[in-house]
Each structure stands twice: as structure tokens, then as C-alpha cells.
Short mmCIF file of C-alpha atoms and ligand atoms in Angstrom, two decimals:
data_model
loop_
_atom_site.label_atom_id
_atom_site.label_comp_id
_atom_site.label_asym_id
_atom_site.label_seq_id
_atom_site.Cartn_x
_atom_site.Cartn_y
_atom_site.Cartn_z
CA UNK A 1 -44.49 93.46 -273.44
CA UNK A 2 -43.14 96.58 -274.78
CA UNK A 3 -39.75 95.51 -275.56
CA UNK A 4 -36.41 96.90 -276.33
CA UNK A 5 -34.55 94.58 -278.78
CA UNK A 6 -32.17 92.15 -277.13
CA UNK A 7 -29.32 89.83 -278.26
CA UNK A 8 -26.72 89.00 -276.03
CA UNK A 9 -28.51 88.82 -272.36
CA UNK A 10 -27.32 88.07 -268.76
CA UNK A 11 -28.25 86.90 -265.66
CA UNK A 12 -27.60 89.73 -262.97
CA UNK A 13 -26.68 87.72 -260.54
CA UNK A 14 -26.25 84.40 -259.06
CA UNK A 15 -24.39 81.70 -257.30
CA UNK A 16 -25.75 79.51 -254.63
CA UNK A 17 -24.70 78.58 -251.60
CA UNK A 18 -24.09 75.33 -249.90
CA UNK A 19 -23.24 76.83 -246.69
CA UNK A 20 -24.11 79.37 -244.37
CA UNK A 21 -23.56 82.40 -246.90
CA UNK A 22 -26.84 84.11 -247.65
CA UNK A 23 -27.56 83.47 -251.34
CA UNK A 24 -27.27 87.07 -253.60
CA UNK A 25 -30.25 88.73 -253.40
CA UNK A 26 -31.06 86.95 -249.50
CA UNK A 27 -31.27 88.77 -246.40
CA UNK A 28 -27.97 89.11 -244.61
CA UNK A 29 -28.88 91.62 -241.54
CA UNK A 30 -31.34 93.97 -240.65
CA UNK A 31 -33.24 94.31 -236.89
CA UNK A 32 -33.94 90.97 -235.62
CA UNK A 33 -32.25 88.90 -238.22
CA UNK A 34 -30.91 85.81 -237.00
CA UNK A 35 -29.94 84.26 -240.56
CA UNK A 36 -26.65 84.53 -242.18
CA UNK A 37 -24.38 87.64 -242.05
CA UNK A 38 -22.04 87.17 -244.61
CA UNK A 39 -23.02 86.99 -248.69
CA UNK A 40 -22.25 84.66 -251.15
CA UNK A 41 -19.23 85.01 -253.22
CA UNK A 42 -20.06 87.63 -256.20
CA UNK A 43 -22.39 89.33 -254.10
CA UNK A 44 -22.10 91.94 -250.99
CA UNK A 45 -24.43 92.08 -248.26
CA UNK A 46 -26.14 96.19 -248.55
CA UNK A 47 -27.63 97.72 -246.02
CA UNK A 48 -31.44 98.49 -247.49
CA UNK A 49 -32.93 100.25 -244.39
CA UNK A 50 -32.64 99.33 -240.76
CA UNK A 51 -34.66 96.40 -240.91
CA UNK A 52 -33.17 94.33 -243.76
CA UNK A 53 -30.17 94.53 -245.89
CA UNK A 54 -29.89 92.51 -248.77
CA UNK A 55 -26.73 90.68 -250.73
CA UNK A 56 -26.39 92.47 -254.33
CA UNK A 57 -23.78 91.78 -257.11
CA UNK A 58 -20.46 93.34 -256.60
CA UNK A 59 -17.06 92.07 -257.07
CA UNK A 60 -16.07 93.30 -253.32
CA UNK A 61 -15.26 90.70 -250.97
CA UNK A 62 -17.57 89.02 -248.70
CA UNK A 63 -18.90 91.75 -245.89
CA UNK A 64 -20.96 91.42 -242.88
CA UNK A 65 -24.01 93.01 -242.48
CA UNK A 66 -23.17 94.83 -239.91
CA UNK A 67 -21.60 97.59 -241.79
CA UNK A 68 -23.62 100.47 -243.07
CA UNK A 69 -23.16 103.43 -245.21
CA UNK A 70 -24.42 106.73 -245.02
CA UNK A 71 -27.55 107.28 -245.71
CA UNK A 72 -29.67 110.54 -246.83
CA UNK A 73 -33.24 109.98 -246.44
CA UNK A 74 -35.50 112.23 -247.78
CA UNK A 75 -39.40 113.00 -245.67
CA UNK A 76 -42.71 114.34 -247.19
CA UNK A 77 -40.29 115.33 -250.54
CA UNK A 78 -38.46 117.72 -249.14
CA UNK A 79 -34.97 118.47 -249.20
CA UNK A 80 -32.81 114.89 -248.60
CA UNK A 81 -30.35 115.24 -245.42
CA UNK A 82 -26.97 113.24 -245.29
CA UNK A 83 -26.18 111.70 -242.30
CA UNK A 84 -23.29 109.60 -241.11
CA UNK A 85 -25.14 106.68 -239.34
CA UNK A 86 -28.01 104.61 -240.21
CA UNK A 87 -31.26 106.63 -239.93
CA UNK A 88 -33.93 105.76 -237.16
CA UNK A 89 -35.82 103.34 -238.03
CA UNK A 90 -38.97 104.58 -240.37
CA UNK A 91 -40.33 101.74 -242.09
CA UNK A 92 -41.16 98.35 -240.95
CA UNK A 93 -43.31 97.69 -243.74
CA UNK A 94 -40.78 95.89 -246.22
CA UNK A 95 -42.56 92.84 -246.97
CA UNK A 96 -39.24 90.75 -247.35
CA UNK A 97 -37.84 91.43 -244.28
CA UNK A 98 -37.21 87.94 -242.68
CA UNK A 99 -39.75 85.73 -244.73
CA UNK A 100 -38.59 83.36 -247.35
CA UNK A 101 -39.71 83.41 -251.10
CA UNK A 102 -41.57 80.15 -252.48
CA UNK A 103 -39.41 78.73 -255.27
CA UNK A 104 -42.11 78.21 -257.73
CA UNK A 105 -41.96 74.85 -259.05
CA UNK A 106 -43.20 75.46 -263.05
CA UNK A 107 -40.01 77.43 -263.10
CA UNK A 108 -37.94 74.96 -261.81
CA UNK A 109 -39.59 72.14 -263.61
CA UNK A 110 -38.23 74.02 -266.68
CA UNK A 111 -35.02 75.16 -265.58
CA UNK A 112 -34.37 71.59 -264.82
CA UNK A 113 -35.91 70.23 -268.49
CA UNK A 114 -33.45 73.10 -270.23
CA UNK A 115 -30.59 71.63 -268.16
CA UNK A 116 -31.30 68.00 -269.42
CA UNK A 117 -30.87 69.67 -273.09
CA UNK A 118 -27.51 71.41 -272.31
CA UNK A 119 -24.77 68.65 -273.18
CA UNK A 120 -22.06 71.16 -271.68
CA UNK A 121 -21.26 69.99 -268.45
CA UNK A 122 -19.89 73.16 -267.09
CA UNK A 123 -22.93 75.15 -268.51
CA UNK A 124 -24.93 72.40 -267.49
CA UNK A 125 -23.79 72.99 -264.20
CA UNK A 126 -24.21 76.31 -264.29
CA UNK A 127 -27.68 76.82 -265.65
CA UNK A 128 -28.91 74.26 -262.47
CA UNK A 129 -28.64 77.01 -260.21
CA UNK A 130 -30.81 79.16 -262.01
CA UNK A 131 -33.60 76.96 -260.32
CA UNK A 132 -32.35 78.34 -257.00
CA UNK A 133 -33.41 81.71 -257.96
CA UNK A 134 -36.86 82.90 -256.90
CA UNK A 135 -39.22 84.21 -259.61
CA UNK A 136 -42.48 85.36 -259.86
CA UNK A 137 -45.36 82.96 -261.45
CA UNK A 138 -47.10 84.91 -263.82
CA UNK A 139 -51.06 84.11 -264.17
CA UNK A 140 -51.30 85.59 -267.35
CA UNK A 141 -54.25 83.73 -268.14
CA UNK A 142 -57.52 83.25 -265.35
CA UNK A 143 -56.96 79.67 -265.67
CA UNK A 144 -53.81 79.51 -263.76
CA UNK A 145 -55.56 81.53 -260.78
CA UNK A 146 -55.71 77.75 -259.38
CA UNK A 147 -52.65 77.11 -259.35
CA UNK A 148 -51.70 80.01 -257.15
CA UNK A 149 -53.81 78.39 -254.44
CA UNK A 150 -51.65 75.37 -254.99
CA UNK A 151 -48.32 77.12 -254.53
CA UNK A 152 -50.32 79.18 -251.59
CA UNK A 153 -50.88 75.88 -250.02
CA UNK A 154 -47.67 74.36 -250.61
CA UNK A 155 -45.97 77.50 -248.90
CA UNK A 156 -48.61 77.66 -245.70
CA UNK A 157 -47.82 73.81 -245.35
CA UNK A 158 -43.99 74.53 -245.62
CA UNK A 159 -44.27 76.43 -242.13
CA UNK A 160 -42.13 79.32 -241.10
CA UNK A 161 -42.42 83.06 -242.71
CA UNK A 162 -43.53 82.21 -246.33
CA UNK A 163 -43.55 84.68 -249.08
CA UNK A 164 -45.10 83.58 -252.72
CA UNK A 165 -44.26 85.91 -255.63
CA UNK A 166 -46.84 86.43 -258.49
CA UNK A 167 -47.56 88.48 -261.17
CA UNK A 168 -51.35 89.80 -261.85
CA UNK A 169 -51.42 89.63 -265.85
CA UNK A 170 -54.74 89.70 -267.91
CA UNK A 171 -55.73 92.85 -268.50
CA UNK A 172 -58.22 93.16 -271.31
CA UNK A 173 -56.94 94.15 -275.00
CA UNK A 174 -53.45 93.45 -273.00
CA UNK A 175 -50.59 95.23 -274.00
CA UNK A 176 -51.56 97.56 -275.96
CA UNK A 177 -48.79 99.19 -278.01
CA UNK A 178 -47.51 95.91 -278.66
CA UNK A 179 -48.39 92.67 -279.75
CA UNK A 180 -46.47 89.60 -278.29
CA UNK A 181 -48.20 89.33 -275.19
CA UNK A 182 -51.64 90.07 -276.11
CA UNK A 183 -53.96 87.96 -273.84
CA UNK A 184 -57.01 86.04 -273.43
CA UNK A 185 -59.36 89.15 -272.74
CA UNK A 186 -60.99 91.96 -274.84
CA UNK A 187 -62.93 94.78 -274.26
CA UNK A 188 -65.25 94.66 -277.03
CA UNK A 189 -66.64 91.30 -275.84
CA UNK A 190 -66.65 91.56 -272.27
CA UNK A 191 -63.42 91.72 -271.33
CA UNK A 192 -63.59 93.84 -268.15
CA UNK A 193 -66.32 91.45 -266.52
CA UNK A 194 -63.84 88.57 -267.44
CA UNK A 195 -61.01 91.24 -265.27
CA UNK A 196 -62.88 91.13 -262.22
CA UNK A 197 -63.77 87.74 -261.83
CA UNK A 198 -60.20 86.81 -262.26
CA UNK A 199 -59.85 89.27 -259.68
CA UNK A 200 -62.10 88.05 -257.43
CA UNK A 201 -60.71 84.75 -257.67
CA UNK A 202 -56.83 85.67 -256.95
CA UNK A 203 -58.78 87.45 -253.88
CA UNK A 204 -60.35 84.13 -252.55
CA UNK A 205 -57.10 82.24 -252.77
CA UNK A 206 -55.05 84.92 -251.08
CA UNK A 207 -57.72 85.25 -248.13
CA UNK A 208 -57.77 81.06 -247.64
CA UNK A 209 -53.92 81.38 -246.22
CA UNK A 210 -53.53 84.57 -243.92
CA UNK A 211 -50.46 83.26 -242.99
CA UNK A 212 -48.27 83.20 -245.91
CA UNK A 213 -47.39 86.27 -247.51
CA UNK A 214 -47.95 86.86 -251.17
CA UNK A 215 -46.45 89.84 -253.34
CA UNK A 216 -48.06 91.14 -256.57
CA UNK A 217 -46.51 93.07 -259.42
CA UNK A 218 -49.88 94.53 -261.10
CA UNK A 219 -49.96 94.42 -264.41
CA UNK A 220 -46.74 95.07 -266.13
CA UNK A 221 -46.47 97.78 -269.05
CA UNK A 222 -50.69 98.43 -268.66
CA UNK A 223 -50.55 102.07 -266.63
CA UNK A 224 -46.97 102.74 -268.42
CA UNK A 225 -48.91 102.36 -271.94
CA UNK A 226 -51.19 105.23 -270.77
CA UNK A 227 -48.44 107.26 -270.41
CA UNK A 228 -46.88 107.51 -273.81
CA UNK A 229 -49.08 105.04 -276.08
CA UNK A 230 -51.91 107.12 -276.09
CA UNK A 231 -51.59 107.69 -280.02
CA UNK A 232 -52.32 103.56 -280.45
CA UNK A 233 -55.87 104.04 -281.16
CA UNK A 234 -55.93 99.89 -278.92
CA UNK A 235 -54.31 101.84 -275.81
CA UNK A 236 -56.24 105.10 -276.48
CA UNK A 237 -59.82 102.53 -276.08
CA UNK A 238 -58.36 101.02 -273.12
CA UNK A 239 -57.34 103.85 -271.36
CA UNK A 240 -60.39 104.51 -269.06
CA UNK A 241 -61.04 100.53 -268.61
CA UNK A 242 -57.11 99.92 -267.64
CA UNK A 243 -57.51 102.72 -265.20
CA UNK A 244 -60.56 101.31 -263.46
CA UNK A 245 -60.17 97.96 -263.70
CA UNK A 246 -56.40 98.26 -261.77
CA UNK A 247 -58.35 100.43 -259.41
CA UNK A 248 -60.57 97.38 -258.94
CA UNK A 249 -57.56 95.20 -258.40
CA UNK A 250 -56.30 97.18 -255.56
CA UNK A 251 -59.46 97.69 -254.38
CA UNK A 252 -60.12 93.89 -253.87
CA UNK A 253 -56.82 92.96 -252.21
CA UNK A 254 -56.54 94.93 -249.80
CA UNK A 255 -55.33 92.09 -247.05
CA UNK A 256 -53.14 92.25 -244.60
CA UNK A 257 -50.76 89.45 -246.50
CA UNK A 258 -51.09 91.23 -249.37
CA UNK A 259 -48.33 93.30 -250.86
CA UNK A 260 -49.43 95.11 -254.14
CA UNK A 261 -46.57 97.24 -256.15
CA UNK A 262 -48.20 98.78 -259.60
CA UNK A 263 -45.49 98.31 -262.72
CA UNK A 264 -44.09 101.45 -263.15
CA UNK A 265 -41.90 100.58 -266.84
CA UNK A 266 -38.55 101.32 -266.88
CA UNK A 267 -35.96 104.39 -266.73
CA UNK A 268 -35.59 104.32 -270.63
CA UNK A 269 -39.95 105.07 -270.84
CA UNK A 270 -41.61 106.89 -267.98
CA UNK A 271 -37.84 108.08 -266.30
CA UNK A 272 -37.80 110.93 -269.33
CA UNK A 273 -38.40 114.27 -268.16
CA UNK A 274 -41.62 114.49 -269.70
CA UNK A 275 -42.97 111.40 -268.78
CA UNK A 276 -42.17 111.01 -265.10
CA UNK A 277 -44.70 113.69 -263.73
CA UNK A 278 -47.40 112.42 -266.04
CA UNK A 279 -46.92 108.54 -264.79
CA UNK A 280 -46.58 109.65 -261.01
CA UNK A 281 -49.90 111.13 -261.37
CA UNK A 282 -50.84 108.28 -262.90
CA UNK A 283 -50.26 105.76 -260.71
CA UNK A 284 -52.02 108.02 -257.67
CA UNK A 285 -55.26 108.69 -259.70
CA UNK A 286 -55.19 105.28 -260.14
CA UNK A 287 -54.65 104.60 -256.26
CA UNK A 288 -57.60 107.03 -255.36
CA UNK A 289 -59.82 105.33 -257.37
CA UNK A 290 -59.35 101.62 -255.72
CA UNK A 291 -61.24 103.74 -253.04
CA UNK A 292 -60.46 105.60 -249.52
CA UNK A 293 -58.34 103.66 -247.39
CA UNK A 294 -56.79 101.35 -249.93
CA UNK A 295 -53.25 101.38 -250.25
CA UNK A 296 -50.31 99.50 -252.35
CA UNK A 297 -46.95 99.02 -251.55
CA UNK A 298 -45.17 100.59 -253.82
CA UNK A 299 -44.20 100.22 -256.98
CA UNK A 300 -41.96 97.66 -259.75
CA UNK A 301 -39.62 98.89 -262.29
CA UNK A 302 -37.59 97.22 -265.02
CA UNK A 303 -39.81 93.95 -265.55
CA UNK A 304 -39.16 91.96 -268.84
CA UNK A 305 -36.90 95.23 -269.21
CA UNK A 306 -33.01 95.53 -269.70
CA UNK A 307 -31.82 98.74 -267.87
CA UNK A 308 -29.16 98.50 -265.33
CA UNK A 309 -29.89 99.39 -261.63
CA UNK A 310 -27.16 101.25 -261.99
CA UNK A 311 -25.26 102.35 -265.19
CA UNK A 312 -23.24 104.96 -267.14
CA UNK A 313 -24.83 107.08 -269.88
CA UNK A 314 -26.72 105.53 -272.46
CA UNK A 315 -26.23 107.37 -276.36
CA UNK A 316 -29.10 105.62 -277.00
CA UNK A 317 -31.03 107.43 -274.00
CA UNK A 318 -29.66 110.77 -274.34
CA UNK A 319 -31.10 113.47 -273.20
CA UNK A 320 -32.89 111.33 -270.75
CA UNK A 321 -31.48 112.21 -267.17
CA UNK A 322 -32.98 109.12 -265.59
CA UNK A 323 -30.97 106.76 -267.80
CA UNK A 324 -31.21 103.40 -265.25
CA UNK A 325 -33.28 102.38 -262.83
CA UNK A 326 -31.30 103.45 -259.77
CA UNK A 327 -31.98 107.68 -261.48
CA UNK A 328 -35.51 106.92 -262.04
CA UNK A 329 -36.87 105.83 -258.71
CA UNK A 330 -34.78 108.39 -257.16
CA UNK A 331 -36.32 111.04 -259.62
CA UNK A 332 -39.96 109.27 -259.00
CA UNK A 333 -40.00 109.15 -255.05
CA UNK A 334 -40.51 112.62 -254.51
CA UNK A 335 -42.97 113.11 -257.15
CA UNK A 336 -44.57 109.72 -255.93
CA UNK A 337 -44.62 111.44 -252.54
CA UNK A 338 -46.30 114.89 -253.40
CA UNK A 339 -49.26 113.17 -255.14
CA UNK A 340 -49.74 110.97 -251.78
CA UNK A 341 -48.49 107.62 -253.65
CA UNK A 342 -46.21 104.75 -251.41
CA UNK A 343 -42.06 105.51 -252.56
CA UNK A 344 -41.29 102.19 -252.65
CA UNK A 345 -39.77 100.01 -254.94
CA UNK A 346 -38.96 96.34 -256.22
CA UNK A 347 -36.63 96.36 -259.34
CA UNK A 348 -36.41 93.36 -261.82
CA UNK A 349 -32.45 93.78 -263.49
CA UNK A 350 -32.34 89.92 -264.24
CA UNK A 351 -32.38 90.58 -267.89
CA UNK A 352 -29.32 93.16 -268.82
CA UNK A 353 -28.07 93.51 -272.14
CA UNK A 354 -24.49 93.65 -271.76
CA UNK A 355 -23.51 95.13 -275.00
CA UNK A 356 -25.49 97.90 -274.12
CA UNK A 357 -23.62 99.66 -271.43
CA UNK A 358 -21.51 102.09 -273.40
CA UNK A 359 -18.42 103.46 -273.28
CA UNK A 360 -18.46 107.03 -271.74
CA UNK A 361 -19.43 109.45 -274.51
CA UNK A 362 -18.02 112.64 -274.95
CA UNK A 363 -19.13 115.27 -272.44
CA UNK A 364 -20.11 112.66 -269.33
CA UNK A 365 -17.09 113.76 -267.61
CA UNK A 366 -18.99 116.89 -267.36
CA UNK A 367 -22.06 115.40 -265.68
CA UNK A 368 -20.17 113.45 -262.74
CA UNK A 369 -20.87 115.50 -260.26
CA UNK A 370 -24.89 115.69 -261.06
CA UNK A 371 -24.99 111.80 -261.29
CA UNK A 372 -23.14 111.95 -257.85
CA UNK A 373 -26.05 114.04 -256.50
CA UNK A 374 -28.85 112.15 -258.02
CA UNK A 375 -27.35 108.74 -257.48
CA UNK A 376 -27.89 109.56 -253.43
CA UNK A 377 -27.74 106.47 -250.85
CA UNK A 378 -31.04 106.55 -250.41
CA UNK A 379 -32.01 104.28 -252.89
CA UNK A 380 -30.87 101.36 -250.30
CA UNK A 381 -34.10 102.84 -248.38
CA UNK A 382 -36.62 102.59 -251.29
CA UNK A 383 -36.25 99.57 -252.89
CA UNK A 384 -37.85 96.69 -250.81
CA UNK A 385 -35.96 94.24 -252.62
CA UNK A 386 -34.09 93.44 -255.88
CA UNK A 387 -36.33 90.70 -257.71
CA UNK A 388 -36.86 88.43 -260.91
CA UNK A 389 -40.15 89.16 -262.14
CA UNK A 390 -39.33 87.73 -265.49
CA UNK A 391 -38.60 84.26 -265.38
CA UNK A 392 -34.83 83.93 -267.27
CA UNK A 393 -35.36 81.83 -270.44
CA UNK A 394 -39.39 82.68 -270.61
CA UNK A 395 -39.80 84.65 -274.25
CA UNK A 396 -40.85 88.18 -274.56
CA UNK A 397 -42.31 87.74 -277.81
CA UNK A 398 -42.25 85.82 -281.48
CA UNK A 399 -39.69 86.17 -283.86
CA UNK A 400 -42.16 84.46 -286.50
CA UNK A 401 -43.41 87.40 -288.55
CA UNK A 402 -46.27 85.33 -289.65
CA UNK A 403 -47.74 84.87 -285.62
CA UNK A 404 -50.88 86.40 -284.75
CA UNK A 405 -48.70 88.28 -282.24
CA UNK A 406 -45.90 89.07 -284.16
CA UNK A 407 -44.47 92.25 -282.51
CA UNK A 408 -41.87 93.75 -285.36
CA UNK A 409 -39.53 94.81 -282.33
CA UNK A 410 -38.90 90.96 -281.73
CA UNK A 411 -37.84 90.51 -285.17
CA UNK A 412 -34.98 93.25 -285.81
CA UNK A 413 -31.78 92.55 -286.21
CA UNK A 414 -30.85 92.46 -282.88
CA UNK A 415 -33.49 90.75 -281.18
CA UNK A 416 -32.30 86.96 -280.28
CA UNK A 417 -34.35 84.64 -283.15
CA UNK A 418 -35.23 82.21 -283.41
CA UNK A 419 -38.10 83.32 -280.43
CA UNK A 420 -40.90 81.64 -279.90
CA UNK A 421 -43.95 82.69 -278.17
CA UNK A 422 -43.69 84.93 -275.18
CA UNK A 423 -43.95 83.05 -271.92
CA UNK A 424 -42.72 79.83 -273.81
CA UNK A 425 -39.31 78.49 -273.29
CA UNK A 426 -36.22 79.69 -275.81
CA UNK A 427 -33.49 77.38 -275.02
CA UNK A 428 -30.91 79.08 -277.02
CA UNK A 429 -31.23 82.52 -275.19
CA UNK A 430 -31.91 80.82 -271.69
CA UNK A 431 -28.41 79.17 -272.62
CA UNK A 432 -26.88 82.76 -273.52
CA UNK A 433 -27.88 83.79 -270.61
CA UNK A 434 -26.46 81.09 -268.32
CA UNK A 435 -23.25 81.45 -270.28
CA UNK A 436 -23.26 85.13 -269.53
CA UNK A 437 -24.02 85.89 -266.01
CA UNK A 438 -22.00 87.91 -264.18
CA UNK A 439 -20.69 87.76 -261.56
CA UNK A 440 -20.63 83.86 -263.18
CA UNK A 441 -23.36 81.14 -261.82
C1 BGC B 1 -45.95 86.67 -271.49
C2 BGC B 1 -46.59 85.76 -270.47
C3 BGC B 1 -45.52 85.09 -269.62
C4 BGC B 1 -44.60 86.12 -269.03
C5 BGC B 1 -43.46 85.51 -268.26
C6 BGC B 1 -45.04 87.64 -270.80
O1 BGC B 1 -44.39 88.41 -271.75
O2 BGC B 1 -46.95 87.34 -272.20
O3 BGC B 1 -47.34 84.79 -271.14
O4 BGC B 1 -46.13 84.32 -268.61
O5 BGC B 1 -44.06 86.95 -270.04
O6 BGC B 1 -42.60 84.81 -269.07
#
């Protein structure tokens, strides 16, 4: 992944309920929701759009879902309107609305194996409800396409409204500008044949249970690397195969259960001014090409990444307008919009690096009122839901400068070491983690 060096991490969110308190991140209202109204403690339910609001962090006290807030929405990018009430409806398509995610049991096999490790009892404690949490199972190699059928099965025989989270991951000569997660694939030997038939297969487990939903986050980092990696002579080769071989993705799951949303990076890459125009046309050429009629979802932001949804200036960003991920999709919809792309959104913030929210530096006061105009209310209405993509306590990347994928960002001074390789378990950062959550597990 293309990383930004991390030390001391947190969980977003948490805390789990055992009552009748939606969970943070569960449903807590929208049209024909019959589940639980109020949000667990930490959390408070947010109205999303008419058909689902959602329990986020926040240190308010427990609300019902029945209030709102006003809302601006914004139509065919043009000029966004503020209104008192919540809008008529407009968009029934959120794919969470009223289904329930699959925990996926690898996770919570090792969630529960790091808890046997942690001789804290509080922390202990703590890190169990991690397992809670739903993630997304990454097939990041074609060999653990099979294994999606198994958690597709498990879900379909679980009854009810059944929603498994995955992540499509094996792009050939795989990220690109980086090297931690380099995968199994490469173009020089066949690499994009290798791409479809992994394709291919996802799409024959996917069609074998209509009824259960299933939500893909395509390829994190691969269209973003297009972008602005274009000098890496490895992304600069894969540009043309990336582009067609995502197109082919789309292109082959187009089912009605299906719910695709292309990675989109994160605020602190494609949110800069001259980067957001460039990736918004992007991710519609890419869209085209899967073929007339095809269509995604939307879009993810902030996977493996460590931006807030919503923050204060960032030195380290400056001048970049679109400093969190709350600016960016804002800034993104419209041009999303005019190039005849789907403005919606899923955003990963489970990995935030709390020593990097800064102070306010000198001159923010000075900007309040523009954040207050690009931070409008209708975010609520683009993001489908706030998710973990990245599976807390799953390595980004090596710290062992000797590995074959060695990335040098994952051994600076700030990176957590000692890391091990990405997608393996790191105990020690999994426990920072757990120890820094907040609100607290
Ligand atoms: C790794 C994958 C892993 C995923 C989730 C990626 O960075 O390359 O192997 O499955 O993270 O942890």
C-alpha cells in the first residue's frame, strides 16, 4: 500500500453492545427501520439520508434517530441548496440500508488468538470487542477466491438481509509505487490473464447466492497510482493494463447483489488541487470502459490510510484544501458528477494517527468560514456507510529492510517496527491500537 508512516494508531471507534443500543457504526433509523433507535455509548446515531442513518463516534449523549439536521443536497453539480428538513427521498440505493454485515471469521479467529497473547486483563478485555467489528476479507491472492464462497454460504444459510464485505486485491505488478504489498501477479508473465480468471471466479461465487449481498472495494491504491505515480517507470508499464483490467472487473460483476465502489486514495493524495480533476476523470474513463450500461456504486476513500473524516489543518498537508476525508469527497462529488461517475462514498477511518491532528497553525482562524462552507451537511448524503476495510492489527508493510518487499516508508523513524509482512498479524501495534481507541473499546 502506499503508506504514510505511522506510530501511535487508534481504533476510530468501538464499543459493543449487550442490549438494544445499535452498535457504532449500525443502523439506528432510516425509512422502514424497525431495529434499534438509540446508539451505543461513544457513538451518536446521524442521519445519512432518508433511508438509513448510522451511529458515528461522538462524545454527545445517546440520541434517537429520529432527529435530523439540515441538510443541503446538491443535483447534477450544481449549486448545493440548504434546507431546514430532511430532503425527499432521492436514493434508495445504499446498499447497507437494513442488511447486516457478515463478521468474517479469519478476522475474528485472529482477534481472538491476539487476545489469548494480551496478559492485561483490562486490555484483554478490550481488544475482544474488536472481533465485533465488521471488516472486509481481503482476497489478495486468487487462492482465497474459495473462501469467499464459504463466507457467501455461511451468510445465505444465516437467513435474513446478509451483507458480506470483501476486498478485490490482485492486480498484476500490484502496487506499484510501493513495495510491501506487491502480489502474486505480473505483467511480464501473464499477469493480466491470471486478473481475469480471478475475476471470473469472484463472479461465479457471487452469482451462486443472489440473495446475500456482497460489497467490493476494487483494488485499493491501483487507479490512485495512475494519478500521481506515473514517474515509477512499474506504474508507468501498468498504466494501460490497470485501466483495462478494472474495467474488466466492473464489467463482470455487474449483479444485482453486487455493490462495486473503486478506491479512490485518500484526502492527503488525489484531494490536492491538482490531483482531484485528474483522478475524477479517472475513475469515469475507467467506468466507460467496463462497457455501456455498467455501473459501480460509488467509490472508497481512506483504506489502509490515516486521515480523519473530519479534522483541523494538517502543516504537513498545507496548501492542500481537501486536508481529510470529509473535504475531499465533498470536493470530488461534483466533479464525480460532471464526468457521469456515481457520488457515493464508503470511508475506512479505522486507522487514525492520533499524534497527527495538529494544533491550529497560525492563519486557520482565517480559513473558518471556508471550512464552514466546504464542510456542508451533505456529506451525511454521500457516504453509504463508514467502514473498516483494513482489518486493525493486519500489517501494511515490513519493517525488515532486507524483505523482498521492503518498502523504505515502513522503516522510518516513525513507522511502528518491529512490522512484519503486510497482511500478517503485528501484535504490538494491534495492542497500541486497542489501548488507544477512542471513544475507548
Ligand atoms: C496486504 C494484504 C492484506 C491486506 C489486509 C494489504 O496491505 O498486502 O496482503 O490482506 O493488507 O491486511
Amino acid at each position: 500500500m502506499f503508506k504514510l508512516s505511522a506510530s501511535l494508531l487508534a481504533l476510530a471507534l468501538v464499543a459493543f453492545p449487550a442490549n438494544a443500543q445499535s452498535p457504532i457504526y449500525g443502523q439506528c433509523g432510516g425509512q422502514g427501520w424497525t431495529g434499534a433507535t438509540t446508539c451505543a455509548s461513544g457513538s451518536v446515531c446521524t442521519f445519512s439520508n432518508p433511508y438509513y442513518s448510522q451511529c458515528l463516534p461522538g462524545s454527545a449523549t445517546t440520541t434517537s434517530a429520529s432527529s435530523t439536521r439540515p441538510t443541503t443536497t446538491t443535483t447534477g453539480g450544481g449549486s448545493p441548496t440548504t434546507t431546514s428538513a430532511a430532503p425527499a427521498p432521492t436514493d434508495a440505493g445504499n446498499p447497507f440500508v437494513g442488511y447486516t454485515t457478515f463478521l468474517i471469521p479469519e478476522y475474528v479467529s485472529e482477534v481472538q488468538a491476539a487476545v489469548a497473547n494480551i496478559s492485561d486483563a483490562t486490555t484483554a478485555a478490550s481488544a475482544a470487542k474488536v472481533a465485533e467489528i465488521p471488516v472486509f476479507f481481503w482476497m489478495d491472492v486468487a487462492a482465497k477466491v474459495p473462501t469467499l464462497g464459504t463466507y457467501l454460504a455461511a451468510a445465505n444459510a444465516a437467513g435474513g438481509k446478509q451483507l458480506v464485505q470483501a476486498v478485490i486485491y490482485d492486480l498484476p505488478d500490484r502496487d506499484c509505487a510501493a513495495e510491501s504489498s506487491a502480489g502474486e501477479f505480473t505483467i511480464a508473465n501473464g499477469g493480466a490473464a491470471d486478473y481475469m480468471a480471478y475475476i471470473d471466479a469472484i463472479a461465479a461465487q457471487v452469482q451462486q447466492y443472489p440473495n446475500v449481498r456482497v460489497v467490493f472495494v476494487v483494488e485499493p491504491d491501483g487507479l490512485a497510482n495512475l494519478v500521481t505515480n506515473l514517474s515509477v517507470e512499474k506504474c508507468a508499464n501498468a498504466q494501460t493494463t490497470y485501466i483495462q483490467l478494472v474495467s474488466y472487473a466492473i464489467s463482470k460483476l455487474q449483479f444485482p447483489n453486487v455493490f462495486l465502489y473503486l478506491d479512490a486514495g485518500h484526502s492527503g493524495w488525489l484531494g490536492w488541487p491538482a490531483n482531484i480533476t485528474p483522478a475524477a476523470q479517472l475513475f469515469a474513463q475507467v467506468l466507460k470502459g467496463a462497457g455501456s450500461g455498467a455501473t459501480v456504486r460509488g467509490l472508497a476513500t481512506d483504506v489502509s490510510n490515516y486521515n480523519l473524516l473530519r479534522g483541523t489543518e494538517d502543516p504537513a498537508q498545507s496548501p492542500n484544501p481537501n486536508y481529510d476525508e470529509e473535504l475531499y469527497i465533498n470536493a470530488l462529488a461534483p466533479l464525480l458528477t460532471q464526468n457521469g461517475f456515481p457520488a457515493h462514498f464508503i470511508v475506512d477511518p479505522v486507522l487514525v494517527l492520533l499524534t497527527s491532528v495538529p494544533p491550529k497553525v497560525t492563519g486557520a482562524t482565517s480559513r473558518v468560514p471556508v471550512s464552514a462552507l466546504v464542510h456542508p451537511p451533505t456529506l451525511a448524503t454521500l457516504i453509504d456507510s463508514i467502514v473498516w476495510v483494513k482489518p486493525p492489527g493486519e500489517s501494511d508493510g515490513t519493517s525488515n529492510s532486507s524483505a523482498a518487499r521492503y518498502d523504505t516508508h515502513c522503516g522510518q523513524s516513525d513507522a511502528a517496527q518491529p512490522a512484519p509482512e503486510a497482511g500478517t498479524w503485528f501484535q504490538s501495534y494491534f495492542v497500541t491500537l486497542v489501548q488507544n481507541a477512542n471513544p475507548p473499546l
